[in-house]
PDB file of C-alpha atoms and ligand atoms in Angstrom:
ATOM      1  CA  MET A   1       6.482  12.508  -4.486  1.00 78.00           C
ATOM      2  CA  SER A   2       8.465  15.284  -2.896  1.00 81.00           C
ATOM      3  CA  ASP A   3      11.638  16.108  -4.851  1.00 81.00           C
ATOM      4  CA  ASP A   4      13.861  16.683  -1.828  1.00 93.00           C
ATOM      5  CA  CYS A   5      12.649  13.669   0.206  1.00 98.00           C
ATOM      6  CA  ILE A   6      15.112  10.807   0.697  1.00 98.00           C
ATOM      7  CA  PHE A   7      12.382   8.236   1.422  1.00 98.00           C
ATOM      8  CA  CYS A   8      10.430   9.262  -1.711  1.00 98.00           C
ATOM      9  CA  LYS A   9      13.629   8.593  -3.661  1.00 98.00           C
ATOM     10  CA  ILE A  10      14.006   5.135  -2.082  1.00 98.00           C
ATOM     11  CA  VAL A  11      10.352   4.346  -2.916  1.00 98.00           C
ATOM     12  CA  ALA A  12      10.936   5.492  -6.515  1.00 97.00           C
ATOM     13  CA  LYS A  13      14.213   3.501  -6.618  1.00 97.00           C
ATOM     14  CA  GLU A  14      16.112   6.634  -7.522  1.00 97.00           C
ATOM     15  CA  ILE A  15      18.546   5.904  -4.689  1.00 96.00           C
ATOM     16  CA  PRO A  16      19.408   2.498  -3.223  1.00 97.00           C
ATOM     17  CA  GLY A  17      17.507   1.029  -0.320  1.00 97.00           C
ATOM     18  CA  GLU A  18      17.334  -2.539   0.923  1.00 98.00           C
ATOM     19  CA  ILE A  19      13.666  -3.047   0.191  1.00 98.00           C
ATOM     20  CA  VAL A  20      12.127  -6.055   1.974  1.00 98.00           C
ATOM     21  CA  TYR A  21       8.482  -5.479   1.055  1.00 98.00           C
ATOM     22  CA  ALA A  22       6.603  -3.286  -1.405  1.00 98.00           C
ATOM     23  CA  ASP A  23       3.086  -3.003  -2.745  1.00 98.00           C
ATOM     24  CA  GLU A  24       0.896  -0.365  -4.343  1.00 97.00           C
ATOM     25  CA  TYR A  25       0.563   1.591  -1.105  1.00 98.00           C
ATOM     26  CA  VAL A  26       3.625   1.052   1.077  1.00 98.00           C
ATOM     27  CA  THR A  27       7.330   0.208   0.918  1.00 98.00           C
ATOM     28  CA  ALA A  28       9.507  -1.311   3.640  1.00 98.00           C
ATOM     29  CA  PHE A  29      13.294  -1.084   3.691  1.00 98.00           C
ATOM     30  CA  ARG A  30      16.086  -1.617   6.204  1.00 98.00           C
ATOM     31  CA  ASP A  31      17.074   1.332   8.393  1.00 98.00           C
ATOM     32  CA  ILE A  32      20.572   2.563   7.508  1.00 98.00           C
ATOM     33  CA  GLN A  33      21.363   3.038  11.239  1.00 98.00           C
ATOM     34  CA  PRO A  34      19.806  -0.043  12.827  1.00 98.00           C
ATOM     35  CA  ALA A  35      18.943   0.156  16.516  1.00 97.00           C
ATOM     36  CA  ALA A  36      18.154  -3.570  16.658  1.00 98.00           C
ATOM     37  CA  PRO A  37      19.135  -6.723  14.703  1.00 98.00           C
ATOM     38  CA  VAL A  38      15.953  -6.261  12.664  1.00 98.00           C
ATOM     39  CA  HIS A  39      15.162  -2.597  11.982  1.00 98.00           C
ATOM     40  CA  VAL A  40      12.866  -1.906   9.039  1.00 98.00           C
ATOM     41  CA  LEU A  41      11.069   1.305   8.106  1.00 98.00           C
ATOM     42  CA  ILE A  42       7.597   1.029   6.615  1.00 99.00           C
ATOM     43  CA  VAL A  43       6.596   4.122   4.634  1.00 98.00           C
ATOM     44  CA  PRO A  44       3.576   5.154   2.587  1.00 98.00           C
ATOM     45  CA  ASN A  45       4.446   5.404  -1.108  1.00 98.00           C
ATOM     46  CA  LYS A  46       2.828   8.834  -1.213  1.00 98.00           C
ATOM     47  CA  HIS A  47       4.590  11.664   0.567  1.00 98.00           C
ATOM     48  CA  ILE A  48       3.079  12.482   3.960  1.00 98.00           C
ATOM     49  CA  PRO A  49       5.536  14.468   6.112  1.00 98.00           C
ATOM     50  CA  SER A  50       4.449  13.171   9.538  1.00 98.00           C
ATOM     51  CA  MET A  51       1.520  11.979  11.640  1.00 98.00           C
ATOM     52  CA  ASN A  52       0.493  15.633  11.897  1.00 98.00           C
ATOM     53  CA  GLU A  53      -0.477  15.641   8.216  1.00 98.00           C
ATOM     54  CA  VAL A  54      -2.417  12.351   8.305  1.00 98.00           C
ATOM     55  CA  ASP A  55      -6.121  12.846   7.759  1.00 97.00           C
ATOM     56  CA  GLU A  56      -9.334  10.858   7.528  1.00 98.00           C
ATOM     57  CA  GLU A  57      -8.690   9.672   3.966  1.00 98.00           C
ATOM     58  CA  ASP A  58      -5.356   8.122   5.085  1.00 98.00           C
ATOM     59  CA  ALA A  59      -6.992   5.803   7.648  1.00 98.00           C
ATOM     60  CA  VAL A  60      -6.741   2.705   5.432  1.00 98.00           C
ATOM     61  CA  LEU A  61      -3.166   3.601   4.461  1.00 98.00           C
ATOM     62  CA  ILE A  62      -2.149   3.754   8.141  1.00 98.00           C
ATOM     63  CA  GLY A  63      -3.713   0.313   8.561  1.00 98.00           C
ATOM     64  CA  ARG A  64      -1.774  -0.974   5.530  1.00 98.00           C
ATOM     65  CA  MET A  65       1.486   0.242   7.054  1.00 98.00           C
ATOM     66  CA  HIS A  66       0.741  -1.858  10.146  1.00 98.00           C
ATOM     67  CA  LEU A  67      -0.260  -4.922   8.107  1.00 98.00           C
ATOM     68  CA  ALA A  68       2.976  -4.602   6.104  1.00 98.00           C
ATOM     69  CA  ALA A  69       4.924  -4.412   9.409  1.00 98.00           C
ATOM     70  CA  LYS A  70       3.229  -7.598  10.567  1.00 98.00           C
ATOM     71  CA  GLN A  71       4.138  -9.327   7.316  1.00 98.00           C
ATOM     72  CA  VAL A  72       7.756  -8.178   7.454  1.00 98.00           C
ATOM     73  CA  ALA A  73       7.990  -9.343  11.090  1.00 98.00           C
ATOM     74  CA  GLU A  74       6.861 -12.798   9.893  1.00 98.00           C
ATOM     75  CA  GLN A  75       9.323 -12.724   6.947  1.00 98.00           C
ATOM     76  CA  GLU A  76      12.165 -11.754   9.289  1.00 98.00           C
ATOM     77  CA  GLY A  77      11.289 -14.558  11.735  1.00 98.00           C
ATOM     78  CA  ILE A  78      10.609 -12.294  14.725  1.00 98.00           C
ATOM     79  CA  ALA A  79       6.801 -12.379  14.869  1.00 98.00           C
ATOM     80  CA  GLU A  80       6.563 -14.974  17.643  1.00 98.00           C
ATOM     81  CA  ARG A  81       9.388 -13.575  19.774  1.00 97.00           C
ATOM     82  CA  GLY A  82       8.026 -10.055  19.553  1.00 98.00           C
ATOM     83  CA  TYR A  83       8.851  -6.689  18.144  1.00 98.00           C
ATOM     84  CA  ARG A  84       8.196  -2.961  18.562  1.00 98.00           C
ATOM     85  CA  LEU A  85       6.440  -0.521  16.242  1.00 98.00           C
ATOM     86  CA  VAL A  86       7.187   3.200  16.669  1.00 98.00           C
ATOM     87  CA  ILE A  87       6.269   6.398  14.829  1.00 98.00           C
ATOM     88  CA  ASN A  88       8.366   9.395  15.875  1.00 98.00           C
ATOM     89  CA  THR A  89       6.586  12.689  15.271  1.00 98.00           C
ATOM     90  CA  GLY A  90       8.137  16.134  15.172  1.00 98.00           C
ATOM     91  CA  ASP A  91      11.279  17.505  16.776  1.00 98.00           C
ATOM     92  CA  GLU A  92      10.521  16.546  20.370  1.00 96.00           C
ATOM     93  CA  GLY A  93       9.265  13.156  19.217  1.00 96.00           C
ATOM     94  CA  GLY A  94      12.673  12.451  17.692  1.00 96.00           C
ATOM     95  CA  GLN A  95      11.632  12.626  14.028  1.00 98.00           C
ATOM     96  CA  VAL A  96      14.566  13.283  11.726  1.00 98.00           C
ATOM     97  CA  VAL A  97      13.199  12.300   8.304  1.00 98.00           C
ATOM     98  CA  TYR A  98       9.995  14.081   7.330  1.00 98.00           C
ATOM     99  CA  HIS A  99       8.314  11.305   5.369  1.00 98.00           C
ATOM    100  CA  LEU A 100       5.972   9.368   7.653  1.00 98.00           C
ATOM    101  CA  HIS A 101       7.523   6.048   8.701  1.00 98.00           C
ATOM    102  CA  LEU A 102       6.813   3.201  11.050  1.00 98.00           C
ATOM    103  CA  HIS A 103       9.874   1.694  12.716  1.00 98.00           C
ATOM    104  CA  LEU A 104       9.764  -2.111  13.056  1.00 98.00           C
ATOM    105  CA  MET A 105      12.425  -3.243  15.545  1.00 98.00           C
ATOM    106  CA  GLY A 106      13.169  -6.668  16.937  1.00 98.00           C
ATOM    107  CA  GLY A 107      15.536  -9.587  17.039  1.00 98.00           C
ATOM    108  CA  LYS A 108      16.619  -8.893  20.605  1.00 98.00           C
ATOM    109  CA  LYS A 109      15.020  -8.085  23.943  1.00 97.00           C
ATOM    110  CA  LEU A 110      14.362  -4.355  23.675  1.00 96.00           C
ATOM    111  CA  SER A 111      14.680  -2.141  26.718  1.00 93.00           C
ATOM    112  CA  ILE A 112      11.602  -0.373  27.979  1.00 89.00           C
ATOM    113  CA  PRO A 113      11.921   3.334  27.109  1.00 82.00           C
ATOM    114  CA  LYS A 114      11.853   5.810  29.985  1.00 83.00           C
ATOM    115  CA  TYR A 115       9.516   8.698  29.272  1.00 80.00           C
ATOM    116  CA  ASN A 116      10.427  10.939  32.197  1.00 77.00           C
TER     117      ASN A 116
HETATM  118  P1  DGP B 201      13.244   9.119  12.649  1.00 94.13           P
HETATM  119  O1  DGP B 201      14.169   9.587  13.732  1.00 94.13           O
HETATM  120  O2  DGP B 201      12.002   8.446  13.219  1.00 94.13           O
HETATM  121  O3  DGP B 201      12.929  10.224  11.661  1.00 94.13           O
HETATM  122  O4  DGP B 201      14.020   7.976  11.900  1.00 94.13           O
HETATM  123  C1  DGP B 201      14.691   8.136  10.701  1.00 94.13           C
HETATM  124  C2  DGP B 201      15.431   6.861  10.425  1.00 94.13           C
HETATM  125  O5  DGP B 201      15.753   6.861   9.056  1.00 94.13           O
HETATM  126  C3  DGP B 201      16.732   6.718  11.193  1.00 94.13           C
HETATM  127  O6  DGP B 201      16.633   5.548  12.043  1.00 94.13           O
HETATM  128  C4  DGP B 201      17.803   6.507  10.140  1.00 94.13           C
HETATM  129  C5  DGP B 201      16.997   6.234   8.889  1.00 94.13           C
HETATM  130  N1  DGP B 201      17.556   6.770   7.670  1.00 94.13           N
HETATM  131  C6  DGP B 201      17.941   8.063   7.459  1.00 94.13           C
HETATM  132  N2  DGP B 201      18.378   8.223   6.212  1.00 94.13           N
HETATM  133  C7  DGP B 201      18.271   7.002   5.600  1.00 94.13           C
HETATM  134  C8  DGP B 201      18.568   6.539   4.278  1.00 94.13           C
HETATM  135  O7  DGP B 201      19.026   7.261   3.402  1.00 94.13           O
HETATM  136  N3  DGP B 201      18.313   5.217   4.039  1.00 94.13           N
HETATM  137  C9  DGP B 201      17.804   4.384   5.006  1.00 94.13           C
HETATM  138  N4  DGP B 201      17.587   3.106   4.671  1.00 94.13           N
HETATM  139  N5  DGP B 201      17.500   4.789   6.247  1.00 94.13           N
HETATM  140  C10 DGP B 201      17.745   6.094   6.543  1.00 94.13           C
END
């Protein structure tokens, strides 16, 4: 746990978060600024600042984040219609909170991002 990390505090239940899934390895909670009708963040319970700090020993954890996202998509009733999974990394990647997180977005037809 990192003392000044907002997502660590949500995982530890030190501050409120609308948690929709949690296990020994990951926690999923609703994004406070939803960009879609369903917008859930899936985070590792241990503090990893971003994808840049992920290493070999985290490979299973990264897989668990994706399996949790799949489960939440089913729980939220959007699995069949479809959804998007995104990890923003670093300043130019649009990362604002430096605790690794996977965005699960769905519940509407999402526009295709323009990358240029
Ligand atoms: P990113 O740009 O990928 O770092 O996304 C950070 C997301 O985190 C952004 O969509 C808003 C969300 N967020 C920021 N602070 C909080 C918070 O305190 N609680 C919750 N639930 N979400 C937050």
